[in-house]
PDB file of C-alpha atoms and ligand atoms in Angstrom:
ATOM      1  CA  MET A 760     116.635  95.407 121.759  1.00 47.00           C
ATOM      2  CA  ARG A 761     114.876  92.772 119.683  1.00 56.00           C
ATOM      3  CA  GLU A 762     111.650  91.146 120.806  1.00 57.00           C
ATOM      4  CA  GLY A 763     112.321  88.319 123.243  1.00 69.00           C
ATOM      5  CA  GLU A 764     116.006  89.117 123.590  1.00 82.00           C
ATOM      6  CA  ILE A 765     117.498  89.255 127.072  1.00 94.00           C
ATOM      7  CA  THR A 766     119.948  92.133 127.328  1.00 97.00           C
ATOM      8  CA  GLY A 767     121.606  94.268 129.938  1.00 98.00           C
ATOM      9  CA  GLY A 768     124.601  96.411 130.723  1.00 98.00           C
ATOM     10  CA  CYS A 769     126.204  98.883 133.093  1.00 98.00           C
ATOM     11  CA  MET A 770     124.936 102.260 134.188  1.00 98.00           C
ATOM     12  CA  CYS A 771     127.025 104.340 131.757  1.00 98.00           C
ATOM     13  CA  GLY A 772     126.319 102.096 128.760  1.00 98.00           C
ATOM     14  CA  MET A 773     129.948 101.278 127.986  1.00 98.00           C
ATOM     15  CA  ILE A 774     129.378  97.581 128.711  1.00 98.00           C
ATOM     16  CA  ARG A 775     126.496  95.746 127.067  1.00 98.00           C
ATOM     17  CA  TYR A 776     125.681  92.042 127.134  1.00 98.00           C
ATOM     18  CA  LYS A 777     123.112  89.565 125.962  1.00 97.00           C
ATOM     19  CA  VAL A 778     121.939  86.275 127.385  1.00 96.00           C
ATOM     20  CA  THR A 779     121.205  83.482 124.944  1.00 95.00           C
ATOM     21  CA  THR A 780     119.447  80.945 127.200  1.00 93.00           C
ATOM     22  CA  THR A 781     116.902  81.201 129.967  1.00 91.00           C
ATOM     23  CA  PRO A 782     118.768  81.383 133.303  1.00 91.00           C
ATOM     24  CA  SER A 783     118.800  78.225 135.408  1.00 88.00           C
ATOM     25  CA  CYS A 784     118.171  79.970 138.721  1.00 90.00           C
ATOM     26  CA  SER A 785     117.866  83.336 140.375  1.00 96.00           C
ATOM     27  CA  THR A 786     118.903  84.122 143.951  1.00 97.00           C
ATOM     28  CA  ILE A 787     119.485  86.911 146.418  1.00 97.00           C
ATOM     29  CA  CYS A 788     122.892  86.605 148.065  1.00 97.00           C
ATOM     30  CA  HIS A 789     123.583  88.093 151.501  1.00 97.00           C
ATOM     31  CA  CYS A 790     127.268  87.125 151.695  1.00 97.00           C
ATOM     32  CA  ASN A 791     129.917  89.616 152.815  1.00 96.00           C
ATOM     33  CA  ASP A 792     131.758  89.482 149.482  1.00 96.00           C
ATOM     34  CA  CYS A 793     128.670  90.347 147.425  1.00 97.00           C
ATOM     35  CA  ARG A 794     127.781  93.130 149.824  1.00 97.00           C
ATOM     36  CA  LEU A 795     131.206  94.733 149.471  1.00 96.00           C
ATOM     37  CA  ALA A 796     131.519  94.086 145.738  1.00 96.00           C
ATOM     38  CA  CYS A 797     128.274  95.920 145.071  1.00 96.00           C
ATOM     39  CA  GLY A 798     128.057  98.297 148.028  1.00 96.00           C
ATOM     40  CA  ALA A 799     124.583  96.982 148.773  1.00 96.00           C
ATOM     41  CA  GLN A 800     122.878  95.083 151.599  1.00 97.00           C
ATOM     42  CA  SER A 801     122.286  92.080 149.338  1.00 97.00           C
ATOM     43  CA  VAL A 802     122.647  91.255 145.654  1.00 97.00           C
ATOM     44  CA  ALA A 803     120.281  89.499 143.243  1.00 98.00           C
ATOM     45  CA  TRP A 804     121.932  87.155 140.729  1.00 97.00           C
ATOM     46  CA  PHE A 805     120.785  84.903 137.914  1.00 97.00           C
ATOM     47  CA  SER A 806     122.884  81.970 136.719  1.00 96.00           C
ATOM     48  CA  LEU A 807     123.528  80.468 133.319  1.00 95.00           C
ATOM     49  CA  PRO A 808     126.181  78.530 131.353  1.00 96.00           C
ATOM     50  CA  VAL A 809     129.216  80.750 130.612  1.00 97.00           C
ATOM     51  CA  GLU A 810     128.791  80.291 126.860  1.00 96.00           C
ATOM     52  CA  SER A 811     125.285  81.760 127.107  1.00 96.00           C
ATOM     53  CA  PHE A 812     126.581  85.087 128.428  1.00 97.00           C
ATOM     54  CA  VAL A 813     127.881  87.263 125.593  1.00 97.00           C
ATOM     55  CA  ILE A 814     129.481  90.692 125.958  1.00 98.00           C
ATOM     56  CA  THR A 815     128.309  92.730 122.981  1.00 98.00           C
ATOM     57  CA  LYS A 816     130.028  96.026 123.803  1.00 98.00           C
ATOM     58  CA  GLY A 817     133.029  97.076 125.881  1.00 98.00           C
ATOM     59  CA  ASN A 818     135.472  95.219 128.115  1.00 97.00           C
ATOM     60  CA  PRO A 819     134.504  94.673 131.737  1.00 98.00           C
ATOM     61  CA  LYS A 820     137.347  94.766 134.259  1.00 98.00           C
ATOM     62  CA  THR A 821     138.012  91.465 136.035  1.00 98.00           C
ATOM     63  CA  TYR A 822     139.328  91.042 139.564  1.00 97.00           C
ATOM     64  CA  GLN A 823     139.850  88.217 142.014  1.00 97.00           C
ATOM     65  CA  SER A 824     137.311  88.749 144.809  1.00 96.00           C
ATOM     66  CA  SER A 825     138.311  85.684 146.859  1.00 94.00           C
ATOM     67  CA  ASN A 826     140.647  82.686 146.543  1.00 94.00           C
ATOM     68  CA  ASN A 827     138.405  80.889 144.091  1.00 95.00           C
ATOM     69  CA  ALA A 828     136.211  83.577 142.567  1.00 97.00           C
ATOM     70  CA  THR A 829     136.445  86.392 140.048  1.00 98.00           C
ATOM     71  CA  ARG A 830     134.067  89.264 139.436  1.00 98.00           C
ATOM     72  CA  THR A 831     133.690  91.791 136.645  1.00 98.00           C
ATOM     73  CA  PHE A 832     132.502  95.371 136.630  1.00 98.00           C
ATOM     74  CA  CYS A 833     132.494  98.436 134.400  1.00 98.00           C
ATOM     75  CA  HIS A 834     135.652 100.430 135.135  1.00 97.00           C
ATOM     76  CA  GLU A 835     133.941 103.650 134.065  1.00 98.00           C
ATOM     77  CA  CYS A 836     130.792 103.619 136.191  1.00 98.00           C
ATOM     78  CA  GLY A 837     131.433 100.731 138.602  1.00 97.00           C
ATOM     79  CA  THR A 838     128.350  98.600 137.933  1.00 98.00           C
ATOM     80  CA  SER A 839     128.992  95.033 139.099  1.00 98.00           C
ATOM     81  CA  LEU A 840     128.263  92.553 136.332  1.00 98.00           C
ATOM     82  CA  THR A 841     129.360  88.952 136.882  1.00 98.00           C
ATOM     83  CA  TYR A 842     130.668  86.394 139.340  1.00 98.00           C
ATOM     84  CA  ILE A 843     132.450  83.139 138.481  1.00 97.00           C
ATOM     85  CA  ASN A 844     133.472  80.552 141.072  1.00 96.00           C
ATOM     86  CA  GLU A 845     136.176  78.004 140.116  1.00 95.00           C
ATOM     87  CA  SER A 846     134.194  75.228 141.781  1.00 96.00           C
ATOM     88  CA  ARG A 847     131.489  75.673 139.134  1.00 94.00           C
ATOM     89  CA  ALA A 848     133.470  77.412 136.390  1.00 94.00           C
ATOM     90  CA  HIS A 849     130.999  76.343 133.669  1.00 96.00           C
ATOM     91  CA  GLU A 850     128.475  78.753 135.142  1.00 97.00           C
ATOM     92  CA  VAL A 851     128.363  82.536 135.434  1.00 98.00           C
ATOM     93  CA  ASP A 852     126.228  84.555 137.827  1.00 98.00           C
ATOM     94  CA  VAL A 853     125.040  87.902 136.474  1.00 98.00           C
ATOM     95  CA  THR A 854     123.645  90.774 138.549  1.00 98.00           C
ATOM     96  CA  THR A 855     119.890  90.829 138.039  1.00 97.00           C
ATOM     97  CA  SER A 856     119.822  94.609 138.406  1.00 97.00           C
ATOM     98  CA  SER A 857     122.077  95.051 135.363  1.00 98.00           C
ATOM     99  CA  LEU A 858     119.341  93.606 133.113  1.00 97.00           C
ATOM    100  CA  ASP A 859     117.458  96.094 130.962  1.00 97.00           C
ATOM    101  CA  ASP A 860     114.373  94.546 132.544  1.00 95.00           C
ATOM    102  CA  PRO A 861     115.274  93.280 136.036  1.00 95.00           C
ATOM    103  CA  GLU A 862     111.681  92.055 136.444  1.00 94.00           C
ATOM    104  CA  GLN A 863     112.453  89.238 133.984  1.00 91.00           C
ATOM    105  CA  PHE A 864     114.000  86.861 136.544  1.00 92.00           C
ATOM    106  CA  PRO A 865     112.699  87.487 140.044  1.00 93.00           C
ATOM    107  CA  PRO A 866     114.769  85.743 142.755  1.00 94.00           C
ATOM    108  CA  GLU A 867     113.490  82.342 143.833  1.00 95.00           C
ATOM    109  CA  LYS A 868     115.571  81.896 146.968  1.00 95.00           C
ATOM    110  CA  GLN A 869     117.941  83.559 149.426  1.00 96.00           C
ATOM    111  CA  VAL A 870     121.492  82.333 149.996  1.00 96.00           C
ATOM    112  CA  TYR A 871     124.013  83.041 152.774  1.00 96.00           C
ATOM    113  CA  GLU A 872     121.189  84.111 155.051  1.00 95.00           C
ATOM    114  CA  GLU A 873     123.582  83.601 157.980  1.00 95.00           C
ATOM    115  CA  HIS A 874     125.418  86.718 156.715  1.00 95.00           C
ATOM    116  CA  LYS A 875     122.228  88.720 156.385  1.00 96.00           C
ATOM    117  CA  LEU A 876     122.237  92.103 158.130  1.00 96.00           C
ATOM    118  CA  SER A 877     119.731  92.320 160.959  1.00 96.00           C
ATOM    119  CA  TRP A 878     117.835  95.244 159.413  1.00 96.00           C
ATOM    120  CA  VAL A 879     117.283  93.515 156.062  1.00 94.00           C
ATOM    121  CA  LYS A 880     113.718  92.273 155.777  1.00 86.00           C
ATOM    122  CA  VAL A 881     113.093  89.518 153.239  1.00 73.00           C
TER     123      VAL A 881
HETATM  124 ZN1   ZN B1240     129.654 101.634 132.824  1.00 77.35          ZN
HETATM  125 ZN1   ZN B1241     127.421  86.365 147.559  1.00 77.35          ZN
END
């Protein structure tokens, strides 16, 4: 990893990516779909233009997670990587925890708080 470069990947290392611009926002999502996609109580995402997200190694598996959204993950280890919604197809959301340094983009807000589980403290 070069100085100042923003990189990440999946748990097993088969998928690697780099980010070529500073993300526009960073959120924690409590929606049902994110919870199931990641098997977690909530999921932190950062967003950026699709052309700024570059896969440098491997081929993530893509699936349709709802009528208007697709997600990708590593088919070897299962790490969730991206989310794209057709309504804002120019933008990709990337799981903050897949960054080599997840401290780089701390979440600024919570979304879908109405789906939040009662035992999740924010
Ligand atoms: Zn993997
Ligand atoms: Zn969500």
